[in-house]
Amino acid sequence: MPSIDTIIANAPGTACAPELAQGPWVFDLAAPGYGPGASMGDVIPTGAPRQGALPAEYQRATNEELHERIRAAKRTLGDRVVVLGHFYQRDEVVQHADFLGDSFQLANAAQTVPDAEAIVFCGVHFMAETADILARDGQSVILPNLAAGCSMADMADIDSVEEAWEQLTAIYGTAPDADGRVPIIPVTYMNSSAALKGFCGRNGGIVCTSSNAATVLEWAFERGQRVLFFPDQHLGRNTAKAMGVPLERMPMWNPRKPLGGNSASELEHARVVLWHGFCSVHKRFSVDQIARARAEHPGVRVIVHPECPMEVVDAADESGSTDYIRKAVAAATEPTTFAIGTEVNMVNRLAAEFPQHEIFCLDPVVCPCSTMYRIHPGYLAWVLEELVAGRVTNRISVPAEVASDARVALERMLAARP
Ligand code: SF4
């Protein structure tokens, strides 16, 4: 199966934005959006890292030249470098990765290569931050394109969350109930800045992934009367609903409105306060797409990611993390038709890896995660050749005090057991 890049280049009109066929350097200096792709309508917050101009030689080089330069740099660097590729990353980059996985799997994978001086994370900003938090002293984490943020992670910034916390604790107080449960526990999805993970660490909270969100919510409900869940409303709602929390006890917190747009009594009644954040990639999946897949492929097995809206998760046969989706496909013993609701690079890679099954993306329009798409082989070649020349470029470094609080929240997550 051709890569998503090849499909976009050779079939104009198949992608959600024709600009996707251009090199991402065209957007590096532009403001204020994420460039073409699923999150092109989302605004990059002020203060988000920006990528400077990629040296012209990398913009001009053909993919074949770039691949050869990447291979040569990796040969020269040997064990001094480890390259990580996220499931949603384009094939042209992933082919150079030493490890492929989700963000937390990759941060952990990097720890299995303690001799590597540099970890090149071909993902997005919060992933590189997590890798830096977990890295050993002396290791540098590099994000090949600094503009590869995550529009969902950027929907909750530390100032807005601290402000929300102040308003919520003014309503709830801080005294525990008769069972020793505090009024509210903050829970952040892995897809959030290091500052928010640190906030959770400092305030008795915890981190979750899309694989362990239910376990983490159980952990939080044992210790707290309610939860403030950020930044992804959909993962929070889908998980809490499956645990039996009624929708009317999950108010949404809009950081631009006083009390998040709620009354004090709605908040008092809440079990989960959901932050007004979402993933622009997973928001594209719809109940209509599922209905079409079922009509055109009788017997199709529909699996979607829990970042999809609740109606989509309800209409699917199953929902789960990227790891869940991969394992579900790998475990199918009979040839099966799968319609998958997650990022298209991952879906097409599954289709290539498991040719005994028919696997397609629920969204008929090719629309990759535009922030992940900012990493192009040109940037990978650039940061690797800089390393060969003894220069660490695009280093992501989390301040020590933030990292230490964030580590507390991550360790709570690792200790939480179903
Ligand atoms: S797929 Fe969504 S959550 Fe994941 S990096 Fe892209 S915008 Fe962020």
CSV table of C-alpha atoms and ligand atoms in Angstrom, one decimal:
chain,number,residue,atom,x,y,z
A,1,MET,CA,0.0,0.0,0.0
A,2,PRO,CA,1.4,3.4,-0.9
A,3,SER,CA,2.2,5.8,2.0
A,4,ILE,CA,-0.1,8.7,2.8
A,5,ASP,CA,2.5,11.1,1.4
A,6,THR,CA,2.4,9.2,-2.0
A,7,ILE,CA,-1.4,9.2,-2.0
A,8,ILE,CA,-1.6,12.9,-1.3
A,9,ALA,CA,1.1,13.7,-3.9
A,10,ASN,CA,-0.4,11.5,-6.7
A,11,ALA,CA,-4.1,12.0,-6.1
A,12,PRO,CA,-4.9,15.7,-5.7
A,13,GLY,CA,-8.3,16.2,-4.2
A,14,THR,CA,-8.2,13.1,-2.0
A,15,ALA,CA,-6.9,15.1,1.0
A,16,CYS,CA,-8.7,17.5,3.3
A,17,ALA,CA,-6.3,20.3,2.4
A,18,PRO,CA,-4.4,20.6,-1.0
A,19,GLU,CA,-1.5,22.3,0.9
A,20,LEU,CA,-0.6,19.0,2.4
A,21,ALA,CA,1.3,18.2,-0.8
A,22,GLN,CA,3.8,21.0,0.1
A,23,GLY,CA,6.8,20.7,2.4
A,24,PRO,CA,5.9,21.7,6.0
A,25,TRP,CA,8.6,24.4,5.9
A,26,VAL,CA,6.1,26.5,4.0
A,27,PHE,CA,4.2,26.8,7.2
A,28,ASP,CA,7.0,27.1,9.8
A,29,LEU,CA,7.1,30.9,9.8
A,30,ALA,CA,3.4,31.4,9.2
A,31,ALA,CA,1.0,32.2,11.9
A,32,PRO,CA,-1.3,31.4,13.6
A,33,GLY,CA,-2.5,27.9,12.7
A,34,TYR,CA,-1.2,24.4,12.6
A,35,GLY,CA,-0.9,24.2,8.8
A,36,PRO,CA,-2.9,21.8,6.6
A,37,GLY,CA,-4.4,18.6,8.0
A,38,ALA,CA,-7.1,17.8,10.5
A,39,SER,CA,-6.2,20.5,13.0
A,40,MET,CA,-5.7,23.3,10.4
A,41,GLY,CA,-8.5,25.3,11.9
A,42,ASP,CA,-7.0,25.3,15.5
A,43,VAL,CA,-5.1,28.3,16.6
A,44,ILE,CA,-1.6,27.9,17.9
A,45,PRO,CA,-1.5,29.6,21.3
A,46,THR,CA,0.8,32.6,21.9
A,47,GLY,CA,4.1,31.3,23.3
A,48,ALA,CA,4.0,27.9,21.6
A,49,PRO,CA,7.4,27.0,20.2
A,50,ARG,CA,7.9,28.0,16.6
A,51,GLN,CA,10.3,26.5,14.1
A,52,GLY,CA,12.8,28.7,12.3
A,53,ALA,CA,13.6,28.3,8.7
A,54,LEU,CA,14.8,24.8,7.7
A,55,PRO,CA,18.1,25.2,5.9
A,56,ALA,CA,17.4,25.4,2.1
A,57,GLU,CA,19.5,22.3,1.3
A,58,TYR,CA,17.1,20.1,3.2
A,59,GLN,CA,14.1,21.8,1.5
A,60,ARG,CA,15.6,21.2,-1.9
A,61,ALA,CA,16.7,17.6,-1.5
A,62,THR,CA,14.7,14.8,-2.9
A,63,ASN,CA,13.3,12.2,-0.5
A,64,GLU,CA,15.8,9.6,-1.8
A,65,GLU,CA,18.7,12.0,-1.0
A,66,LEU,CA,17.2,12.7,2.4
A,67,HIS,CA,16.8,9.0,3.2
A,68,GLU,CA,20.4,8.4,2.3
A,69,ARG,CA,21.6,11.3,4.4
A,70,ILE,CA,19.5,10.0,7.4
A,71,ARG,CA,20.9,6.5,7.0
A,72,ALA,CA,24.4,7.8,6.8
A,73,ALA,CA,24.0,10.0,9.9
A,74,LYS,CA,22.5,7.2,11.9
A,75,ARG,CA,25.4,4.9,10.8
A,76,THR,CA,27.9,7.5,12.0
A,77,LEU,CA,26.1,8.1,15.3
A,78,GLY,CA,25.5,4.4,16.0
A,79,ASP,CA,24.2,3.8,19.6
A,80,ARG,CA,24.7,7.5,20.5
A,81,VAL,CA,21.2,8.2,19.0
A,82,VAL,CA,17.8,6.6,19.2
A,83,VAL,CA,15.0,7.6,16.8
A,84,LEU,CA,11.4,7.2,18.0
A,85,GLY,CA,8.4,7.2,15.6
A,86,HIS,CA,4.8,7.6,16.7
A,87,PHE,CA,2.1,5.4,15.2
A,88,TYR,CA,0.6,8.5,13.5
A,89,GLN,CA,3.9,9.6,11.9
A,90,ARG,CA,4.3,9.4,8.2
A,91,ASP,CA,6.0,6.3,6.7
A,92,GLU,CA,8.8,8.3,5.2
A,93,VAL,CA,9.9,9.1,8.7
A,94,VAL,CA,8.9,6.0,10.5
A,95,GLN,CA,11.1,3.8,8.3
A,96,HIS,CA,14.1,5.4,10.1
A,97,ALA,CA,12.7,4.8,13.6
A,98,ASP,CA,14.3,2.4,16.0
A,99,PHE,CA,11.0,2.1,17.9
A,100,LEU,CA,7.4,2.6,16.8
A,101,GLY,CA,4.6,3.1,19.3
A,102,ASP,CA,2.3,5.4,21.2
A,103,SER,CA,3.8,8.3,23.2
A,104,PHE,CA,4.2,6.5,26.5
A,105,GLN,CA,5.5,3.3,24.9
A,106,LEU,CA,8.1,5.4,23.1
A,107,ALA,CA,9.2,7.3,26.2
A,108,ASN,CA,9.7,4.0,27.9
A,109,ALA,CA,11.4,2.5,24.9
A,110,ALA,CA,14.0,5.2,25.0
A,111,GLN,CA,14.9,4.1,28.5
A,112,THR,CA,16.0,0.7,27.1
A,113,VAL,CA,18.8,2.5,25.3
A,114,PRO,CA,20.6,4.2,28.2
A,115,ASP,CA,23.8,4.8,26.2
A,116,ALA,CA,22.0,7.0,23.7
A,117,GLU,CA,23.1,10.6,24.2
A,118,ALA,CA,20.3,11.9,22.0
A,119,ILE,CA,16.6,10.8,21.7
A,120,VAL,CA,15.1,12.1,18.5
A,121,PHE,CA,11.3,12.0,18.9
A,122,CYS,CA,9.4,12.0,15.7
A,123,GLY,CA,6.1,12.8,17.3
A,124,VAL,CA,4.8,16.1,18.9
A,125,HIS,CA,5.9,18.4,21.6
A,126,PHE,CA,4.2,16.9,24.7
A,127,MET,CA,5.7,13.5,23.7
A,128,ALA,CA,9.2,14.9,23.6
A,129,GLU,CA,8.6,16.5,27.0
A,130,THR,CA,7.5,13.2,28.5
A,131,ALA,CA,10.6,11.6,27.1
A,132,ASP,CA,12.7,14.3,28.6
A,133,ILE,CA,11.0,13.8,32.0
A,134,LEU,CA,11.9,10.1,31.9
A,135,ALA,CA,15.3,10.5,30.3
A,136,ARG,CA,18.5,10.0,32.3
A,137,ASP,CA,20.8,12.9,33.1
A,138,GLY,CA,22.9,13.8,30.2
A,139,GLN,CA,20.4,12.7,27.5
A,140,SER,CA,19.0,15.3,25.1
A,141,VAL,CA,15.6,14.9,23.6
A,142,ILE,CA,15.2,16.5,20.2
A,143,LEU,CA,12.0,17.4,18.3
A,144,PRO,CA,12.9,17.6,14.6
A,145,ASN,CA,10.3,20.4,14.0
A,146,LEU,CA,9.5,22.6,17.0
A,147,ALA,CA,6.2,23.6,15.4
A,148,ALA,CA,5.0,20.0,15.8
A,149,GLY,CA,2.7,20.7,18.8
A,150,CYS,CA,-0.6,19.1,19.5
A,151,SER,CA,-3.7,21.2,19.1
A,152,MET,CA,-5.5,19.2,21.8
A,153,ALA,CA,-2.7,19.5,24.3
A,154,ASP,CA,-2.6,23.3,23.6
A,155,MET,CA,-6.3,23.6,24.5
A,156,ALA,CA,-5.4,23.5,28.2
A,157,ASP,CA,-2.6,25.7,29.3
A,158,ILE,CA,-1.3,26.0,32.9
A,159,ASP,CA,-2.7,29.4,33.6
A,160,SER,CA,-6.2,28.4,32.6
A,161,VAL,CA,-6.1,25.2,34.6
A,162,GLU,CA,-4.8,27.0,37.7
A,163,GLU,CA,-7.5,29.6,37.3
A,164,ALA,CA,-10.1,26.8,37.0
A,165,TRP,CA,-8.7,25.1,40.0
A,166,GLU,CA,-8.9,28.2,42.1
A,167,GLN,CA,-12.6,28.7,41.2
A,168,LEU,CA,-13.4,25.0,41.8
A,169,THR,CA,-11.7,24.8,45.2
A,170,ALA,CA,-13.5,28.0,46.2
A,171,ILE,CA,-16.7,26.1,45.7
A,172,TYR,CA,-15.7,22.7,47.1
A,173,GLY,CA,-13.2,23.7,49.8
A,174,THR,CA,-10.3,21.5,50.5
A,175,ALA,CA,-11.5,19.4,53.5
A,176,PRO,CA,-11.9,15.7,52.9
A,177,ASP,CA,-15.2,13.9,53.5
A,178,ALA,CA,-15.9,11.3,56.2
A,179,ASP,CA,-14.3,8.6,54.0
A,180,GLY,CA,-11.1,10.7,53.7
A,181,ARG,CA,-11.8,11.6,50.1
A,182,VAL,CA,-10.7,15.1,49.0
A,183,PRO,CA,-13.2,17.3,47.1
A,184,ILE,CA,-11.5,17.1,43.7
A,185,ILE,CA,-8.6,15.3,42.1
A,186,PRO,CA,-7.0,16.6,38.8
A,187,VAL,CA,-6.4,14.0,36.1
A,188,THR,CA,-4.5,14.9,33.0
A,189,TYR,CA,-4.3,12.9,29.8
A,190,MET,CA,-0.8,12.1,28.6
A,191,ASN,CA,-1.5,14.4,25.7
A,192,SER,CA,-0.8,17.5,27.8
A,193,SER,CA,2.1,19.8,28.5
A,194,ALA,CA,4.7,18.9,31.2
A,195,ALA,CA,3.4,21.9,33.2
A,196,LEU,CA,0.0,20.2,33.5
A,197,LYS,CA,1.5,16.9,34.5
A,198,GLY,CA,3.5,18.9,37.1
A,199,PHE,CA,0.2,20.6,38.3
A,200,CYS,CA,-1.3,17.1,38.8
A,201,GLY,CA,1.8,15.9,40.7
A,202,ARG,CA,1.6,19.0,43.1
A,203,ASN,CA,-2.1,18.7,43.7
A,204,GLY,CA,-2.6,15.0,44.5
A,205,GLY,CA,-3.5,14.2,40.9
A,206,ILE,CA,-2.4,11.7,38.3
A,207,VAL,CA,-1.7,11.2,34.5
A,208,CYS,CA,-3.7,8.7,32.4
A,209,THR,CA,-3.3,7.3,28.9
A,210,SER,CA,-6.1,6.1,26.6
A,211,SER,CA,-5.2,2.6,27.6
A,212,ASN,CA,-5.5,3.0,31.4
A,213,ALA,CA,-8.1,5.9,31.7
A,214,ALA,CA,-10.7,3.7,33.5
A,215,THR,CA,-8.1,2.4,36.0
A,216,VAL,CA,-6.9,5.9,36.7
A,217,LEU,CA,-10.4,7.3,37.2
A,218,GLU,CA,-11.0,4.4,39.7
A,219,TRP,CA,-7.8,5.4,41.5
A,220,ALA,CA,-9.1,9.0,41.6
A,221,PHE,CA,-12.6,8.2,42.8
A,222,GLU,CA,-11.1,6.2,45.7
A,223,ARG,CA,-9.3,9.3,46.8
A,224,GLY,CA,-11.6,12.1,45.7
A,225,GLN,CA,-15.3,12.9,45.5
A,226,ARG,CA,-14.9,14.2,41.9
A,227,VAL,CA,-12.3,14.7,39.1
A,228,LEU,CA,-11.2,17.6,37.0
A,229,PHE,CA,-10.3,15.9,33.7
A,230,PHE,CA,-8.2,17.7,31.0
A,231,PRO,CA,-7.6,18.4,28.2
A,232,ASP,CA,-9.7,15.8,26.2
A,233,GLN,CA,-13.4,16.0,27.0
A,234,HIS,CA,-14.1,12.9,24.8
A,235,LEU,CA,-11.7,10.5,26.5
A,236,GLY,CA,-13.0,11.7,29.9
A,237,ARG,CA,-16.7,11.4,28.9
A,238,ASN,CA,-16.4,8.1,27.2
A,239,THR,CA,-14.4,6.5,30.0
A,240,ALA,CA,-16.6,7.9,32.8
A,241,LYS,CA,-19.8,7.0,31.0
A,242,ALA,CA,-18.6,3.4,30.6
A,243,MET,CA,-18.0,3.4,34.4
A,244,GLY,CA,-21.6,4.4,35.0
A,245,VAL,CA,-21.2,8.1,35.6
A,246,PRO,CA,-24.4,9.8,34.3
A,247,LEU,CA,-23.9,12.5,31.7
A,248,GLU,CA,-25.7,15.1,33.8
A,249,ARG,CA,-22.9,14.7,36.3
A,250,MET,CA,-20.2,15.6,33.8
A,251,PRO,CA,-20.4,19.3,33.2
A,252,MET,CA,-18.0,20.9,30.7
A,253,TRP,CA,-15.5,23.5,31.7
A,254,ASN,CA,-15.0,26.3,29.2
A,255,PRO,CA,-12.0,28.2,30.3
A,256,ARG,CA,-13.2,31.4,28.6
A,257,LYS,CA,-16.4,31.6,30.8
A,258,PRO,CA,-16.8,32.3,34.6
A,259,LEU,CA,-17.2,29.0,36.5
A,260,GLY,CA,-16.5,27.3,33.1
A,261,GLY,CA,-20.0,28.3,31.9
A,262,ASN,CA,-21.7,26.3,34.8
A,263,SER,CA,-23.7,27.2,37.8
A,264,ALA,CA,-22.2,26.5,41.3
A,265,SER,CA,-24.9,23.9,41.9
A,266,GLU,CA,-24.1,22.1,38.6
A,267,LEU,CA,-20.5,21.9,39.7
A,268,GLU,CA,-21.4,20.8,43.2
A,269,HIS,CA,-23.3,17.9,41.7
A,270,ALA,CA,-20.4,16.9,39.4
A,271,ARG,CA,-18.5,13.7,39.4
A,272,VAL,CA,-16.3,14.6,36.4
A,273,VAL,CA,-15.6,18.2,35.3
A,274,LEU,CA,-14.6,17.8,31.6
A,275,TRP,CA,-12.2,20.4,30.1
A,276,HIS,CA,-13.4,21.8,26.8
A,277,GLY,CA,-10.6,20.2,24.7
A,278,PHE,CA,-10.7,17.7,21.8
A,279,CYS,CA,-8.5,16.1,19.1
A,280,SER,CA,-9.3,17.6,15.7
A,281,VAL,CA,-8.3,14.3,14.0
A,282,HIS,CA,-10.6,12.1,16.0
A,283,LYS,CA,-13.4,14.7,16.0
A,284,ARG,CA,-13.8,14.1,12.2
A,285,PHE,CA,-15.2,10.6,12.7
A,286,SER,CA,-19.0,10.4,12.6
A,287,VAL,CA,-22.0,8.1,13.1
A,288,ASP,CA,-22.8,8.6,9.4
A,289,GLN,CA,-19.4,7.2,8.4
A,290,ILE,CA,-20.1,4.1,10.6
A,291,ALA,CA,-23.5,3.7,9.0
A,292,ARG,CA,-21.9,3.9,5.5
A,293,ALA,CA,-19.2,1.4,6.5
A,294,ARG,CA,-21.9,-1.0,7.7
A,295,ALA,CA,-24.0,-0.6,4.6
A,296,GLU,CA,-21.1,-1.1,2.2
A,297,HIS,CA,-19.3,-3.8,4.2
A,298,PRO,CA,-21.8,-6.1,5.9
A,299,GLY,CA,-20.2,-7.8,8.9
A,300,VAL,CA,-17.5,-5.0,9.2
A,301,ARG,CA,-15.9,-4.7,12.7
A,302,VAL,CA,-15.8,-1.0,13.6
A,303,ILE,CA,-13.1,0.0,16.2
A,304,VAL,CA,-12.6,3.6,17.1
A,305,HIS,CA,-10.3,5.5,19.4
A,306,PRO,CA,-11.8,6.9,22.7
A,307,GLU,CA,-10.8,10.5,21.6
A,308,CYS,CA,-13.8,10.2,19.2
A,309,PRO,CA,-17.1,11.9,20.2
A,310,MET,CA,-19.4,9.8,22.5
A,311,GLU,CA,-22.0,9.1,19.7
A,312,VAL,CA,-19.2,7.6,17.5
A,313,VAL,CA,-17.9,5.4,20.3
A,314,ASP,CA,-21.5,4.3,21.1
A,315,ALA,CA,-22.1,3.4,17.4
A,316,ALA,CA,-18.9,1.5,17.1
A,317,ASP,CA,-18.4,-2.2,18.0
A,318,GLU,CA,-15.4,-1.4,20.1
A,319,SER,CA,-13.2,1.4,21.2
A,320,GLY,CA,-9.7,1.5,22.5
A,321,SER,CA,-6.3,3.1,22.4
A,322,THR,CA,-3.9,2.7,19.5
A,323,ASP,CA,-2.3,-0.2,21.3
A,324,TYR,CA,-5.8,-1.8,21.7
A,325,ILE,CA,-6.6,-1.3,18.0
A,326,ARG,CA,-3.3,-2.8,17.0
A,327,LYS,CA,-3.7,-5.8,19.2
A,328,ALA,CA,-7.4,-6.4,18.2
A,329,VAL,CA,-6.4,-6.5,14.5
A,330,ALA,CA,-3.3,-8.7,15.2
A,331,ALA,CA,-5.5,-11.1,17.3
A,332,ALA,CA,-8.2,-11.7,14.6
A,333,THR,CA,-7.7,-15.3,13.4
A,334,GLU,CA,-10.2,-15.2,10.5
A,335,PRO,CA,-10.0,-12.7,7.6
A,336,THR,CA,-12.0,-9.7,8.8
A,337,THR,CA,-13.1,-6.4,7.5
A,338,PHE,CA,-12.1,-3.6,9.9
A,339,ALA,CA,-13.2,0.0,9.7
A,340,ILE,CA,-10.9,2.0,12.0
A,341,GLY,CA,-11.5,5.4,13.5
A,342,THR,CA,-8.0,6.7,14.2
A,343,GLU,CA,-5.3,8.6,12.4
A,344,VAL,CA,-4.9,7.6,8.8
A,345,ASN,CA,-1.2,6.8,8.8
A,346,MET,CA,-1.7,4.2,11.5
A,347,VAL,CA,-4.7,2.7,9.7
A,348,ASN,CA,-2.8,2.4,6.4
A,349,ARG,CA,0.2,0.9,8.1
A,350,LEU,CA,-2.1,-1.7,9.8
A,351,ALA,CA,-3.6,-2.5,6.3
A,352,ALA,CA,-0.1,-3.1,4.9
A,353,GLU,CA,1.0,-5.2,7.9
A,354,PHE,CA,-2.1,-7.4,8.0
A,355,PRO,CA,-3.0,-8.1,4.3
A,356,GLN,CA,-5.2,-11.1,5.3
A,357,HIS,CA,-7.7,-8.5,6.5
A,358,GLU,CA,-9.5,-5.7,4.7
A,359,ILE,CA,-8.7,-2.6,6.8
A,360,PHE,CA,-9.8,1.0,6.0
A,361,CYS,CA,-10.1,4.3,7.7
A,362,LEU,CA,-13.6,5.3,8.6
A,363,ASP,CA,-13.0,8.8,7.2
A,364,PRO,CA,-12.9,8.6,3.4
A,365,VAL,CA,-11.0,11.9,3.2
A,366,VAL,CA,-7.2,11.6,3.7
A,367,CYS,CA,-6.6,14.0,6.6
A,368,PRO,CA,-3.6,13.2,8.8
A,369,CYS,CA,-2.7,14.9,12.1
A,370,SER,CA,-1.3,18.1,10.8
A,371,THR,CA,1.0,18.7,13.8
A,372,MET,CA,2.5,15.2,13.4
A,373,TYR,CA,2.8,16.0,9.7
A,374,ARG,CA,5.2,18.8,10.5
A,375,ILE,CA,8.0,16.2,10.9
A,376,HIS,CA,9.3,15.5,7.4
A,377,PRO,CA,12.4,13.6,6.4
A,378,GLY,CA,14.1,16.9,5.8
A,379,TYR,CA,13.9,17.9,9.5
A,380,LEU,CA,15.1,14.4,10.6
A,381,ALA,CA,18.1,14.6,8.2
A,382,TRP,CA,18.8,18.2,9.5
A,383,VAL,CA,18.8,17.3,13.3
A,384,LEU,CA,20.8,14.1,12.8
A,385,GLU,CA,23.5,15.8,10.7
A,386,GLU,CA,23.6,18.6,13.3
A,387,LEU,CA,24.3,15.8,15.9
A,388,VAL,CA,27.1,14.4,13.7
A,389,ALA,CA,28.6,17.9,13.6
A,390,GLY,CA,28.4,18.0,17.5
A,391,ARG,CA,25.4,20.3,17.7
A,392,VAL,CA,22.2,19.6,19.6
A,393,THR,CA,19.4,21.3,17.7
A,394,ASN,CA,15.7,21.7,18.8
A,395,ARG,CA,16.3,20.3,22.2
A,396,ILE,CA,13.2,20.0,24.4
A,397,SER,CA,14.1,20.6,28.0
A,398,VAL,CA,11.6,20.5,30.9
A,399,PRO,CA,12.6,22.7,33.9
A,400,ALA,CA,13.8,20.5,36.8
A,401,GLU,CA,11.0,21.5,39.2
A,402,VAL,CA,8.3,20.9,36.6
A,403,ALA,CA,9.8,17.5,35.7
A,404,SER,CA,10.0,16.4,39.3
A,405,ASP,CA,6.3,17.2,40.0
A,406,ALA,CA,5.3,15.6,36.7
A,407,ARG,CA,7.3,12.5,37.6
A,408,VAL,CA,5.2,12.2,40.8
A,409,ALA,CA,2.0,12.2,38.7
A,410,LEU,CA,3.4,9.7,36.2
A,411,GLU,CA,4.6,7.4,39.0
A,412,ARG,CA,1.1,7.4,40.5
A,413,MET,CA,-0.2,6.3,37.1
A,414,LEU,CA,2.3,3.5,37.0
A,415,ALA,CA,1.4,2.4,40.5
A,416,ALA,CA,-2.4,2.5,39.8
A,417,ARG,CA,-3.6,-1.1,39.2
A,418,PRO,CA,-7.0,-2.3,37.9
B,1,SF4,S1,-3.8,13.1,16.7
B,1,SF4,FE1,-4.9,14.6,18.0
B,1,SF4,S2,-4.2,14.3,20.1
B,1,SF4,FE2,-2.8,13.2,18.7
B,1,SF4,S3,-1.1,14.6,18.3
B,1,SF4,FE3,-2.6,14.9,16.6
B,1,SF4,S4,-3.9,16.6,17.4
B,1,SF4,FE4,-2.8,15.8,19.2
